[in-house]
């Protein structure tokens, strides 16, 4: 039996990066997974990319995480199709903007819409449904940037710090209501996913990785398995007494 056998999971931003890695991990450990994204083309390729799993184990859904109606439709359809929802992984995110003076207000709003508003909407509509079935876990992908600020990432810092505190508020709400639903956040430092592509394009892939690694005490960046194993732990019953907390995966950066 897998560590999340027969649990039903929704993963946003599942077309690539941490979301796709999480999907593979949860599928491998026995979950049924709904993969959502705004990239229709990549979603259409999922049967080929996940051909080592039965297509009865996963569904794909076009989903704009910034739109309330899209969340309502997704949650209702998943419950109707799968009979329950146990796991929500809020993985969709973007990294845009600069320092507080240079960041355009429209970029500020876009970053918060995708990184923070989406998590609010997911929690708002998933919690009551997950509360009916119990053994629930909401896993919000934040960032070490939500704990350790940078001078040139104002919008990203703000949005990811918001995810951290929102996760705690959701956890306390679920506990107060008597729902068997936990909520925690994960805070990775640099991980080798497409979110690093702009840096690789600017410096070249090898130099970009070396440049980022020099900022980490362990002198390396993370890979997607570092995060997906943490997601698996939080999704499973192994973490049944953990809520309102965070897992920091930063190679020692926040210890400096």
JSON list of C-alpha atoms in Angstrom, two decimals:
[
{"chain": "A", "resi": 1, "resn": "UNK", "atom": "CA", "xyz": [0.00, 0.00, 0.00]},
{"chain": "A", "resi": 2, "resn": "UNK", "atom": "CA", "xyz": [1.23, 3.49, -0.82]},
{"chain": "A", "resi": 3, "resn": "UNK", "atom": "CA", "xyz": [1.60, 6.26, 1.71]},
{"chain": "A", "resi": 4, "resn": "UNK", "atom": "CA", "xyz": [-1.44, 8.12, 0.30]},
{"chain": "A", "resi": 5, "resn": "UNK", "atom": "CA", "xyz": [-3.32, 5.11, -1.02]},
{"chain": "A", "resi": 6, "resn": "UNK", "atom": "CA", "xyz": [-6.84, 5.96, -2.30]},
{"chain": "A", "resi": 7, "resn": "UNK", "atom": "CA", "xyz": [-6.65, 9.60, -1.24]},
{"chain": "A", "resi": 8, "resn": "UNK", "atom": "CA", "xyz": [-7.93, 12.17, -3.75]},
{"chain": "A", "resi": 9, "resn": "UNK", "atom": "CA", "xyz": [-5.64, 15.12, -4.45]},
{"chain": "A", "resi": 10, "resn": "UNK", "atom": "CA", "xyz": [-5.92, 18.36, -6.39]},
{"chain": "A", "resi": 11, "resn": "UNK", "atom": "CA", "xyz": [-2.63, 19.93, -7.50]},
{"chain": "A", "resi": 12, "resn": "UNK", "atom": "CA", "xyz": [-2.53, 23.39, -9.08]},
{"chain": "A", "resi": 13, "resn": "UNK", "atom": "CA", "xyz": [0.29, 24.46, -11.38]},
{"chain": "A", "resi": 14, "resn": "UNK", "atom": "CA", "xyz": [0.73, 20.79, -12.22]},
{"chain": "A", "resi": 15, "resn": "UNK", "atom": "CA", "xyz": [1.94, 21.21, -15.79]},
{"chain": "A", "resi": 16, "resn": "UNK", "atom": "CA", "xyz": [5.58, 21.65, -14.79]},
{"chain": "A", "resi": 17, "resn": "UNK", "atom": "CA", "xyz": [8.06, 22.16, -11.98]},
{"chain": "A", "resi": 18, "resn": "UNK", "atom": "CA", "xyz": [7.07, 21.41, -8.41]},
{"chain": "A", "resi": 19, "resn": "UNK", "atom": "CA", "xyz": [3.44, 20.74, -9.30]},
{"chain": "A", "resi": 20, "resn": "UNK", "atom": "CA", "xyz": [4.29, 18.05, -11.83]},
{"chain": "A", "resi": 21, "resn": "UNK", "atom": "CA", "xyz": [6.85, 16.47, -9.48]},
{"chain": "A", "resi": 22, "resn": "UNK", "atom": "CA", "xyz": [4.24, 16.41, -6.73]},
{"chain": "A", "resi": 23, "resn": "UNK", "atom": "CA", "xyz": [1.74, 14.76, -9.06]},
{"chain": "A", "resi": 24, "resn": "UNK", "atom": "CA", "xyz": [4.18, 11.98, -9.93]},
{"chain": "A", "resi": 25, "resn": "UNK", "atom": "CA", "xyz": [5.04, 11.45, -6.27]},
{"chain": "A", "resi": 26, "resn": "UNK", "atom": "CA", "xyz": [1.43, 11.22, -5.08]},
{"chain": "A", "resi": 27, "resn": "UNK", "atom": "CA", "xyz": [0.44, 8.99, -8.00]},
{"chain": "A", "resi": 28, "resn": "UNK", "atom": "CA", "xyz": [3.37, 6.68, -7.23]},
{"chain": "A", "resi": 29, "resn": "UNK", "atom": "CA", "xyz": [2.17, 6.43, -3.62]},
{"chain": "A", "resi": 30, "resn": "UNK", "atom": "CA", "xyz": [-1.39, 5.50, -4.53]},
{"chain": "A", "resi": 31, "resn": "UNK", "atom": "CA", "xyz": [-3.38, 8.73, -4.72]},
{"chain": "A", "resi": 32, "resn": "UNK", "atom": "CA", "xyz": [-5.89, 9.70, -7.37]},
{"chain": "A", "resi": 33, "resn": "UNK", "atom": "CA", "xyz": [-4.81, 13.10, -8.66]},
{"chain": "A", "resi": 34, "resn": "UNK", "atom": "CA", "xyz": [-6.49, 15.97, -10.47]},
{"chain": "A", "resi": 35, "resn": "UNK", "atom": "CA", "xyz": [-3.80, 18.02, -12.23]},
{"chain": "A", "resi": 36, "resn": "UNK", "atom": "CA", "xyz": [-4.77, 21.61, -13.01]},
{"chain": "A", "resi": 37, "resn": "UNK", "atom": "CA", "xyz": [-3.05, 24.37, -14.95]},
{"chain": "A", "resi": 38, "resn": "UNK", "atom": "CA", "xyz": [-3.69, 27.20, -17.42]},
{"chain": "A", "resi": 39, "resn": "UNK", "atom": "CA", "xyz": [-1.41, 25.59, -20.01]},
{"chain": "A", "resi": 40, "resn": "UNK", "atom": "CA", "xyz": [-3.87, 23.57, -22.10]},
{"chain": "A", "resi": 41, "resn": "UNK", "atom": "CA", "xyz": [-1.20, 22.24, -24.45]},
{"chain": "A", "resi": 42, "resn": "UNK", "atom": "CA", "xyz": [0.85, 20.71, -21.65]},
{"chain": "A", "resi": 43, "resn": "UNK", "atom": "CA", "xyz": [-2.25, 19.35, -19.93]},
{"chain": "A", "resi": 44, "resn": "UNK", "atom": "CA", "xyz": [-3.16, 17.59, -23.17]},
{"chain": "A", "resi": 45, "resn": "UNK", "atom": "CA", "xyz": [0.25, 15.88, -23.13]},
{"chain": "A", "resi": 46, "resn": "UNK", "atom": "CA", "xyz": [-0.20, 14.47, -19.62]},
{"chain": "A", "resi": 47, "resn": "UNK", "atom": "CA", "xyz": [-1.27, 10.96, -20.73]},
{"chain": "A", "resi": 48, "resn": "UNK", "atom": "CA", "xyz": [2.06, 10.64, -22.56]},
{"chain": "A", "resi": 49, "resn": "UNK", "atom": "CA", "xyz": [4.09, 12.20, -19.73]},
{"chain": "A", "resi": 50, "resn": "UNK", "atom": "CA", "xyz": [2.40, 9.99, -17.13]},
{"chain": "A", "resi": 51, "resn": "UNK", "atom": "CA", "xyz": [2.19, 6.83, -19.23]},
{"chain": "A", "resi": 52, "resn": "UNK", "atom": "CA", "xyz": [3.61, 4.70, -16.41]},
{"chain": "A", "resi": 53, "resn": "UNK", "atom": "CA", "xyz": [0.38, 5.31, -14.47]},
{"chain": "A", "resi": 54, "resn": "UNK", "atom": "CA", "xyz": [-3.13, 4.16, -15.27]},
{"chain": "A", "resi": 55, "resn": "UNK", "atom": "CA", "xyz": [-5.30, 6.92, -16.72]},
{"chain": "A", "resi": 56, "resn": "UNK", "atom": "CA", "xyz": [-7.91, 5.98, -14.12]},
{"chain": "A", "resi": 57, "resn": "UNK", "atom": "CA", "xyz": [-5.51, 7.39, -11.52]},
{"chain": "A", "resi": 58, "resn": "UNK", "atom": "CA", "xyz": [-5.46, 10.95, -12.82]},
{"chain": "A", "resi": 59, "resn": "UNK", "atom": "CA", "xyz": [-7.53, 13.63, -14.50]},
{"chain": "A", "resi": 60, "resn": "UNK", "atom": "CA", "xyz": [-6.51, 16.95, -15.98]},
{"chain": "A", "resi": 61, "resn": "UNK", "atom": "CA", "xyz": [-8.44, 20.19, -15.72]},
{"chain": "A", "resi": 62, "resn": "UNK", "atom": "CA", "xyz": [-7.90, 23.61, -17.26]},
{"chain": "A", "resi": 63, "resn": "UNK", "atom": "CA", "xyz": [-8.03, 25.93, -14.28]},
{"chain": "A", "resi": 64, "resn": "UNK", "atom": "CA", "xyz": [-7.26, 29.61, -13.78]},
{"chain": "A", "resi": 65, "resn": "UNK", "atom": "CA", "xyz": [-6.35, 29.80, -10.10]},
{"chain": "A", "resi": 66, "resn": "UNK", "atom": "CA", "xyz": [-7.05, 33.55, -9.97]},
{"chain": "A", "resi": 67, "resn": "UNK", "atom": "CA", "xyz": [-10.73, 33.11, -10.88]},
{"chain": "A", "resi": 68, "resn": "UNK", "atom": "CA", "xyz": [-13.28, 32.34, -8.19]},
{"chain": "A", "resi": 69, "resn": "UNK", "atom": "CA", "xyz": [-15.73, 30.64, -10.57]},
{"chain": "A", "resi": 70, "resn": "UNK", "atom": "CA", "xyz": [-12.95, 28.37, -11.79]},
{"chain": "A", "resi": 71, "resn": "UNK", "atom": "CA", "xyz": [-12.27, 27.21, -8.23]},
{"chain": "A", "resi": 72, "resn": "UNK", "atom": "CA", "xyz": [-15.95, 26.56, -7.50]},
{"chain": "A", "resi": 73, "resn": "UNK", "atom": "CA", "xyz": [-16.27, 24.49, -10.68]},
{"chain": "A", "resi": 74, "resn": "UNK", "atom": "CA", "xyz": [-13.08, 22.52, -9.97]},
{"chain": "A", "resi": 75, "resn": "UNK", "atom": "CA", "xyz": [-13.97, 21.68, -6.36]},
{"chain": "A", "resi": 76, "resn": "UNK", "atom": "CA", "xyz": [-17.53, 20.64, -7.19]},
{"chain": "A", "resi": 77, "resn": "UNK", "atom": "CA", "xyz": [-16.48, 18.55, -10.20]},
{"chain": "A", "resi": 78, "resn": "UNK", "atom": "CA", "xyz": [-13.74, 16.78, -8.26]},
{"chain": "A", "resi": 79, "resn": "UNK", "atom": "CA", "xyz": [-16.10, 15.87, -5.42]},
{"chain": "A", "resi": 80, "resn": "UNK", "atom": "CA", "xyz": [-18.74, 14.66, -7.89]},
{"chain": "A", "resi": 81, "resn": "UNK", "atom": "CA", "xyz": [-16.27, 12.63, -9.96]},
{"chain": "A", "resi": 82, "resn": "UNK", "atom": "CA", "xyz": [-14.11, 11.21, -7.18]},
{"chain": "A", "resi": 83, "resn": "UNK", "atom": "CA", "xyz": [-16.52, 11.12, -4.25]},
{"chain": "A", "resi": 84, "resn": "UNK", "atom": "CA", "xyz": [-14.23, 13.08, -1.92]},
{"chain": "A", "resi": 85, "resn": "UNK", "atom": "CA", "xyz": [-11.27, 15.44, -1.68]},
{"chain": "A", "resi": 86, "resn": "UNK", "atom": "CA", "xyz": [-8.45, 14.72, 0.79]},
{"chain": "A", "resi": 87, "resn": "UNK", "atom": "CA", "xyz": [-5.46, 16.72, -0.42]},
{"chain": "A", "resi": 88, "resn": "UNK", "atom": "CA", "xyz": [-5.02, 20.16, -1.94]},
{"chain": "A", "resi": 89, "resn": "UNK", "atom": "CA", "xyz": [-1.57, 21.24, -3.11]},
{"chain": "A", "resi": 90, "resn": "UNK", "atom": "CA", "xyz": [-1.51, 24.95, -3.99]},
{"chain": "A", "resi": 91, "resn": "UNK", "atom": "CA", "xyz": [1.57, 24.94, -6.20]},
{"chain": "A", "resi": 92, "resn": "UNK", "atom": "CA", "xyz": [0.73, 27.51, -8.89]},
{"chain": "A", "resi": 93, "resn": "UNK", "atom": "CA", "xyz": [3.01, 30.53, -8.68]},
{"chain": "A", "resi": 94, "resn": "UNK", "atom": "CA", "xyz": [5.01, 33.12, -10.57]},
{"chain": "A", "resi": 95, "resn": "UNK", "atom": "CA", "xyz": [8.10, 35.20, -9.84]},
{"chain": "A", "resi": 96, "resn": "UNK", "atom": "CA", "xyz": [7.93, 38.71, -11.27]},
{"chain": "A", "resi": 97, "resn": "UNK", "atom": "CA", "xyz": [8.79, 42.22, -10.17]},
{"chain": "A", "resi": 98, "resn": "UNK", "atom": "CA", "xyz": [11.77, 44.01, -8.71]},
{"chain": "A", "resi": 99, "resn": "UNK", "atom": "CA", "xyz": [12.41, 46.37, -5.79]},
{"chain": "A", "resi": 100, "resn": "UNK", "atom": "CA", "xyz": [9.55, 48.31, -4.23]},
{"chain": "A", "resi": 101, "resn": "UNK", "atom": "CA", "xyz": [10.21, 51.46, -6.27]},
{"chain": "A", "resi": 102, "resn": "UNK", "atom": "CA", "xyz": [10.70, 49.75, -9.62]},
{"chain": "A", "resi": 103, "resn": "UNK", "atom": "CA", "xyz": [7.81, 47.29, -9.43]},
{"chain": "A", "resi": 104, "resn": "UNK", "atom": "CA", "xyz": [4.85, 48.34, -11.56]},
{"chain": "A", "resi": 105, "resn": "UNK", "atom": "CA", "xyz": [1.54, 48.22, -9.67]},
{"chain": "A", "resi": 106, "resn": "UNK", "atom": "CA", "xyz": [0.01, 45.94, -12.28]},
{"chain": "A", "resi": 107, "resn": "UNK", "atom": "CA", "xyz": [2.87, 43.47, -11.75]},
{"chain": "A", "resi": 108, "resn": "UNK", "atom": "CA", "xyz": [2.38, 43.73, -7.97]},
{"chain": "A", "resi": 109, "resn": "UNK", "atom": "CA", "xyz": [-1.29, 42.84, -8.37]},
{"chain": "A", "resi": 110, "resn": "UNK", "atom": "CA", "xyz": [-0.60, 40.00, -10.82]},
{"chain": "A", "resi": 111, "resn": "UNK", "atom": "CA", "xyz": [1.94, 38.37, -8.49]},
{"chain": "A", "resi": 112, "resn": "UNK", "atom": "CA", "xyz": [-0.47, 38.56, -5.56]},
{"chain": "A", "resi": 113, "resn": "UNK", "atom": "CA", "xyz": [-3.38, 37.29, -7.67]},
{"chain": "A", "resi": 114, "resn": "UNK", "atom": "CA", "xyz": [-1.46, 34.17, -8.70]},
{"chain": "A", "resi": 115, "resn": "UNK", "atom": "CA", "xyz": [0.61, 33.51, -5.57]},
{"chain": "A", "resi": 116, "resn": "UNK", "atom": "CA", "xyz": [-1.72, 34.55, -2.75]},
{"chain": "A", "resi": 117, "resn": "UNK", "atom": "CA", "xyz": [-5.29, 35.14, -3.93]},
{"chain": "A", "resi": 118, "resn": "UNK", "atom": "CA", "xyz": [-5.31, 31.68, -5.51]},
{"chain": "A", "resi": 119, "resn": "UNK", "atom": "CA", "xyz": [-4.36, 30.07, -2.20]},
{"chain": "A", "resi": 120, "resn": "UNK", "atom": "CA", "xyz": [-7.13, 31.98, -0.43]},
{"chain": "A", "resi": 121, "resn": "UNK", "atom": "CA", "xyz": [-9.69, 30.83, -3.02]},
{"chain": "A", "resi": 122, "resn": "UNK", "atom": "CA", "xyz": [-8.49, 27.23, -2.91]},
{"chain": "A", "resi": 123, "resn": "UNK", "atom": "CA", "xyz": [-8.69, 27.10, 0.87]},
{"chain": "A", "resi": 124, "resn": "UNK", "atom": "CA", "xyz": [-12.03, 28.93, 0.97]},
{"chain": "A", "resi": 125, "resn": "UNK", "atom": "CA", "xyz": [-13.77, 26.42, -1.27]},
{"chain": "A", "resi": 126, "resn": "UNK", "atom": "CA", "xyz": [-11.86, 23.24, -0.46]},
{"chain": "A", "resi": 127, "resn": "UNK", "atom": "CA", "xyz": [-12.01, 23.38, 3.34]},
{"chain": "A", "resi": 128, "resn": "UNK", "atom": "CA", "xyz": [-15.78, 22.80, 3.73]},
{"chain": "A", "resi": 129, "resn": "UNK", "atom": "CA", "xyz": [-15.68, 19.88, 1.27]},
{"chain": "A", "resi": 130, "resn": "UNK", "atom": "CA", "xyz": [-12.54, 18.33, 2.76]},
{"chain": "A", "resi": 131, "resn": "UNK", "atom": "CA", "xyz": [-14.04, 18.73, 6.23]},
{"chain": "A", "resi": 132, "resn": "UNK", "atom": "CA", "xyz": [-16.85, 16.34, 5.31]},
{"chain": "A", "resi": 133, "resn": "UNK", "atom": "CA", "xyz": [-14.46, 13.49, 4.56]},
{"chain": "A", "resi": 134, "resn": "UNK", "atom": "CA", "xyz": [-11.66, 14.05, 7.07]},
{"chain": "A", "resi": 135, "resn": "UNK", "atom": "CA", "xyz": [-8.01, 13.01, 6.93]},
{"chain": "A", "resi": 136, "resn": "UNK", "atom": "CA", "xyz": [-7.50, 16.20, 4.91]},
{"chain": "A", "resi": 137, "resn": "UNK", "atom": "CA", "xyz": [-4.31, 18.08, 4.20]},
{"chain": "A", "resi": 138, "resn": "UNK", "atom": "CA", "xyz": [-3.83, 21.45, 2.50]},
{"chain": "A", "resi": 139, "resn": "UNK", "atom": "CA", "xyz": [-0.25, 22.03, 1.41]},
{"chain": "A", "resi": 140, "resn": "UNK", "atom": "CA", "xyz": [0.62, 25.54, 0.30]},
{"chain": "A", "resi": 141, "resn": "UNK", "atom": "CA", "xyz": [3.86, 26.05, -1.60]},
{"chain": "A", "resi": 142, "resn": "UNK", "atom": "CA", "xyz": [5.41, 29.25, -0.30]},
{"chain": "A", "resi": 143, "resn": "UNK", "atom": "CA", "xyz": [9.13, 30.04, -0.53]},
{"chain": "A", "resi": 144, "resn": "UNK", "atom": "CA", "xyz": [12.10, 30.84, 1.64]},
{"chain": "A", "resi": 145, "resn": "UNK", "atom": "CA", "xyz": [11.40, 34.33, 0.27]},
{"chain": "A", "resi": 146, "resn": "UNK", "atom": "CA", "xyz": [8.32, 34.32, 2.50]},
{"chain": "A", "resi": 147, "resn": "UNK", "atom": "CA", "xyz": [10.64, 34.14, 5.52]},
{"chain": "A", "resi": 148, "resn": "UNK", "atom": "CA", "xyz": [13.89, 35.79, 4.37]},
{"chain": "A", "resi": 149, "resn": "UNK", "atom": "CA", "xyz": [13.34, 38.97, 2.38]},
{"chain": "A", "resi": 150, "resn": "UNK", "atom": "CA", "xyz": [15.33, 40.25, -0.58]},
{"chain": "A", "resi": 151, "resn": "UNK", "atom": "CA", "xyz": [15.78, 43.90, -1.55]},
{"chain": "A", "resi": 152, "resn": "UNK", "atom": "CA", "xyz": [14.77, 43.26, -5.17]},
{"chain": "A", "resi": 153, "resn": "UNK", "atom": "CA", "xyz": [11.77, 40.92, -4.82]},
{"chain": "A", "resi": 154, "resn": "UNK", "atom": "CA", "xyz": [9.13, 43.06, -3.10]},
{"chain": "A", "resi": 155, "resn": "UNK", "atom": "CA", "xyz": [6.01, 41.52, -4.65]},
{"chain": "A", "resi": 156, "resn": "UNK", "atom": "CA", "xyz": [7.28, 37.95, -4.47]},
{"chain": "A", "resi": 157, "resn": "UNK", "atom": "CA", "xyz": [8.37, 38.36, -0.83]},
{"chain": "A", "resi": 158, "resn": "UNK", "atom": "CA", "xyz": [5.03, 39.86, 0.12]},
{"chain": "A", "resi": 159, "resn": "UNK", "atom": "CA", "xyz": [2.94, 37.23, -1.63]},
{"chain": "A", "resi": 160, "resn": "UNK", "atom": "CA", "xyz": [4.89, 34.28, -0.24]},
{"chain": "A", "resi": 161, "resn": "UNK", "atom": "CA", "xyz": [4.91, 35.70, 3.31]},
{"chain": "A", "resi": 162, "resn": "UNK", "atom": "CA", "xyz": [1.15, 36.05, 2.95]},
{"chain": "A", "resi": 163, "resn": "UNK", "atom": "CA", "xyz": [0.87, 32.37, 2.04]},
{"chain": "A", "resi": 164, "resn": "UNK", "atom": "CA", "xyz": [2.74, 31.44, 5.22]},
{"chain": "A", "resi": 165, "resn": "UNK", "atom": "CA", "xyz": [0.43, 33.36, 7.55]},
{"chain": "A", "resi": 166, "resn": "UNK", "atom": "CA", "xyz": [-2.72, 32.47, 5.63]},
{"chain": "A", "resi": 167, "resn": "UNK", "atom": "CA", "xyz": [-1.81, 28.81, 6.08]},
{"chain": "A", "resi": 168, "resn": "UNK", "atom": "CA", "xyz": [-1.65, 29.30, 9.84]},
{"chain": "A", "resi": 169, "resn": "UNK", "atom": "CA", "xyz": [-5.01, 31.06, 9.88]},
{"chain": "A", "resi": 170, "resn": "UNK", "atom": "CA", "xyz": [-6.61, 28.26, 7.86]},
{"chain": "A", "resi": 171, "resn": "UNK", "atom": "CA", "xyz": [-5.10, 25.65, 10.18]},
{"chain": "A", "resi": 172, "resn": "UNK", "atom": "CA", "xyz": [-6.53, 27.36, 13.26]},
{"chain": "A", "resi": 173, "resn": "UNK", "atom": "CA", "xyz": [-9.93, 27.76, 11.62]},
{"chain": "A", "resi": 174, "resn": "UNK", "atom": "CA", "xyz": [-10.11, 24.06, 10.75]},
{"chain": "A", "resi": 175, "resn": "UNK", "atom": "CA", "xyz": [-9.08, 23.09, 14.28]},
{"chain": "A", "resi": 176, "resn": "UNK", "atom": "CA", "xyz": [-11.69, 25.40, 15.83]},
{"chain": "A", "resi": 177, "resn": "UNK", "atom": "CA", "xyz": [-14.43, 24.03, 13.57]},
{"chain": "A", "resi": 178, "resn": "UNK", "atom": "CA", "xyz": [-13.47, 20.46, 14.43]},
{"chain": "A", "resi": 179, "resn": "UNK", "atom": "CA", "xyz": [-12.56, 19.61, 10.85]},
{"chain": "A", "resi": 180, "resn": "UNK", "atom": "CA", "xyz": [-10.01, 16.85, 10.45]},
{"chain": "A", "resi": 181, "resn": "UNK", "atom": "CA", "xyz": [-8.14, 19.04, 7.96]},
{"chain": "A", "resi": 182, "resn": "UNK", "atom": "CA", "xyz": [-4.58, 20.26, 8.41]},
{"chain": "A", "resi": 183, "resn": "UNK", "atom": "CA", "xyz": [-2.90, 23.16, 6.63]},
{"chain": "A", "resi": 184, "resn": "UNK", "atom": "CA", "xyz": [0.85, 23.74, 6.35]},
{"chain": "A", "resi": 185, "resn": "UNK", "atom": "CA", "xyz": [3.26, 25.57, 4.08]},
{"chain": "A", "resi": 186, "resn": "UNK", "atom": "CA", "xyz": [6.52, 24.55, 2.41]},
{"chain": "A", "resi": 187, "resn": "UNK", "atom": "CA", "xyz": [9.36, 27.04, 1.95]},
{"chain": "A", "resi": 188, "resn": "UNK", "atom": "CA", "xyz": [11.99, 26.00, -0.59]},
{"chain": "A", "resi": 189, "resn": "UNK", "atom": "CA", "xyz": [15.01, 28.03, -1.55]},
{"chain": "A", "resi": 190, "resn": "UNK", "atom": "CA", "xyz": [16.22, 27.82, -5.17]},
{"chain": "A", "resi": 191, "resn": "UNK", "atom": "CA", "xyz": [14.97, 24.64, -6.86]},
{"chain": "A", "resi": 192, "resn": "UNK", "atom": "CA", "xyz": [15.89, 23.60, -10.38]},
{"chain": "A", "resi": 193, "resn": "UNK", "atom": "CA", "xyz": [12.54, 24.26, -12.09]},
{"chain": "A", "resi": 194, "resn": "UNK", "atom": "CA", "xyz": [11.39, 26.52, -14.96]},
{"chain": "A", "resi": 195, "resn": "UNK", "atom": "CA", "xyz": [11.02, 29.41, -12.50]},
{"chain": "A", "resi": 196, "resn": "UNK", "atom": "CA", "xyz": [14.83, 29.74, -12.77]},
{"chain": "A", "resi": 197, "resn": "UNK", "atom": "CA", "xyz": [14.75, 30.03, -16.56]},
{"chain": "A", "resi": 198, "resn": "UNK", "atom": "CA", "xyz": [15.11, 33.85, -16.64]},
{"chain": "A", "resi": 199, "resn": "UNK", "atom": "CA", "xyz": [18.29, 33.61, -14.55]},
{"chain": "A", "resi": 200, "resn": "UNK", "atom": "CA", "xyz": [19.64, 30.83, -16.75]},
{"chain": "A", "resi": 201, "resn": "UNK", "atom": "CA", "xyz": [18.93, 32.90, -19.84]},
{"chain": "A", "resi": 202, "resn": "UNK", "atom": "CA", "xyz": [20.72, 35.88, -18.35]},
{"chain": "A", "resi": 203, "resn": "UNK", "atom": "CA", "xyz": [23.86, 34.08, -17.14]},
{"chain": "A", "resi": 204, "resn": "UNK", "atom": "CA", "xyz": [23.83, 30.73, -18.91]},
{"chain": "A", "resi": 205, "resn": "UNK", "atom": "CA", "xyz": [22.52, 27.59, -17.21]},
{"chain": "A", "resi": 206, "resn": "UNK", "atom": "CA", "xyz": [25.77, 26.44, -15.62]},
{"chain": "A", "resi": 207, "resn": "UNK", "atom": "CA", "xyz": [26.79, 29.85, -14.27]},
{"chain": "A", "resi": 208, "resn": "UNK", "atom": "CA", "xyz": [23.25, 30.58, -13.06]},
{"chain": "A", "resi": 209, "resn": "UNK", "atom": "CA", "xyz": [23.20, 27.39, -10.98]},
{"chain": "A", "resi": 210, "resn": "UNK", "atom": "CA", "xyz": [26.69, 28.13, -9.64]},
{"chain": "A", "resi": 211, "resn": "UNK", "atom": "CA", "xyz": [25.70, 31.71, -8.80]},
{"chain": "A", "resi": 212, "resn": "UNK", "atom": "CA", "xyz": [22.60, 30.59, -6.89]},
{"chain": "A", "resi": 213, "resn": "UNK", "atom": "CA", "xyz": [24.48, 27.75, -5.17]},
{"chain": "A", "resi": 214, "resn": "UNK", "atom": "CA", "xyz": [26.99, 30.21, -3.72]},
{"chain": "A", "resi": 215, "resn": "UNK", "atom": "CA", "xyz": [24.14, 31.80, -1.75]},
{"chain": "A", "resi": 216, "resn": "UNK", "atom": "CA", "xyz": [23.33, 28.49, -0.03]},
{"chain": "A", "resi": 217, "resn": "UNK", "atom": "CA", "xyz": [25.46, 27.17, 2.89]},
{"chain": "A", "resi": 218, "resn": "UNK", "atom": "CA", "xyz": [25.30, 23.65, 1.43]},
{"chain": "A", "resi": 219, "resn": "UNK", "atom": "CA", "xyz": [26.63, 25.13, -1.85]},
{"chain": "A", "resi": 220, "resn": "UNK", "atom": "CA", "xyz": [23.93, 23.59, -4.02]},
{"chain": "A", "resi": 221, "resn": "UNK", "atom": "CA", "xyz": [20.37, 24.25, -5.10]},
{"chain": "A", "resi": 222, "resn": "UNK", "atom": "CA", "xyz": [17.47, 21.90, -4.53]},
{"chain": "A", "resi": 223, "resn": "UNK", "atom": "CA", "xyz": [15.78, 19.51, -6.90]},
{"chain": "A", "resi": 224, "resn": "UNK", "atom": "CA", "xyz": [12.09, 18.76, -7.23]},
{"chain": "A", "resi": 225, "resn": "UNK", "atom": "CA", "xyz": [12.25, 15.55, -5.19]},
{"chain": "A", "resi": 226, "resn": "UNK", "atom": "CA", "xyz": [13.41, 17.56, -2.17]},
{"chain": "A", "resi": 227, "resn": "UNK", "atom": "CA", "xyz": [10.03, 19.29, -2.25]},
{"chain": "A", "resi": 228, "resn": "UNK", "atom": "CA", "xyz": [7.83, 16.44, -3.46]},
{"chain": "A", "resi": 229, "resn": "UNK", "atom": "CA", "xyz": [8.95, 14.20, -0.59]},
{"chain": "A", "resi": 230, "resn": "UNK", "atom": "CA", "xyz": [7.94, 16.97, 1.83]},
{"chain": "A", "resi": 231, "resn": "UNK", "atom": "CA", "xyz": [4.59, 17.22, 0.06]},
{"chain": "A", "resi": 232, "resn": "UNK", "atom": "CA", "xyz": [4.15, 13.46, 0.39]},
{"chain": "A", "resi": 233, "resn": "UNK", "atom": "CA", "xyz": [4.86, 13.61, 4.13]},
{"chain": "A", "resi": 234, "resn": "UNK", "atom": "CA", "xyz": [2.31, 16.38, 4.66]},
{"chain": "A", "resi": 235, "resn": "UNK", "atom": "CA", "xyz": [-0.25, 14.63, 2.46]},
{"chain": "A", "resi": 236, "resn": "UNK", "atom": "CA", "xyz": [0.07, 11.35, 4.36]},
{"chain": "A", "resi": 237, "resn": "UNK", "atom": "CA", "xyz": [-1.17, 10.37, 7.81]},
{"chain": "A", "resi": 238, "resn": "UNK", "atom": "CA", "xyz": [2.44, 10.42, 8.99]},
{"chain": "A", "resi": 239, "resn": "UNK", "atom": "CA", "xyz": [1.98, 14.16, 9.62]},
{"chain": "A", "resi": 240, "resn": "UNK", "atom": "CA", "xyz": [-1.42, 13.87, 11.32]},
{"chain": "A", "resi": 241, "resn": "UNK", "atom": "CA", "xyz": [-0.35, 16.06, 14.29]},
{"chain": "A", "resi": 242, "resn": "UNK", "atom": "CA", "xyz": [1.27, 18.78, 12.18]},
{"chain": "A", "resi": 243, "resn": "UNK", "atom": "CA", "xyz": [-0.78, 21.85, 11.29]},
{"chain": "A", "resi": 244, "resn": "UNK", "atom": "CA", "xyz": [-0.23, 25.59, 11.12]},
{"chain": "A", "resi": 245, "resn": "UNK", "atom": "CA", "xyz": [3.46, 25.03, 10.61]},
{"chain": "A", "resi": 246, "resn": "UNK", "atom": "CA", "xyz": [6.02, 25.06, 7.84]},
{"chain": "A", "resi": 247, "resn": "UNK", "atom": "CA", "xyz": [8.73, 22.91, 6.34]},
{"chain": "A", "resi": 248, "resn": "UNK", "atom": "CA", "xyz": [11.82, 24.90, 5.35]},
{"chain": "A", "resi": 249, "resn": "UNK", "atom": "CA", "xyz": [13.97, 23.42, 2.57]},
{"chain": "A", "resi": 250, "resn": "UNK", "atom": "CA", "xyz": [16.74, 25.94, 2.04]},
{"chain": "A", "resi": 251, "resn": "UNK", "atom": "CA", "xyz": [20.12, 24.25, 2.45]},
{"chain": "A", "resi": 252, "resn": "UNK", "atom": "CA", "xyz": [20.75, 26.28, 5.60]},
{"chain": "A", "resi": 253, "resn": "UNK", "atom": "CA", "xyz": [20.04, 29.72, 4.11]},
{"chain": "A", "resi": 254, "resn": "UNK", "atom": "CA", "xyz": [17.69, 30.88, 6.87]},
{"chain": "A", "resi": 255, "resn": "UNK", "atom": "CA", "xyz": [20.13, 29.73, 9.56]},
{"chain": "A", "resi": 256, "resn": "UNK", "atom": "CA", "xyz": [22.68, 32.36, 8.55]}
]
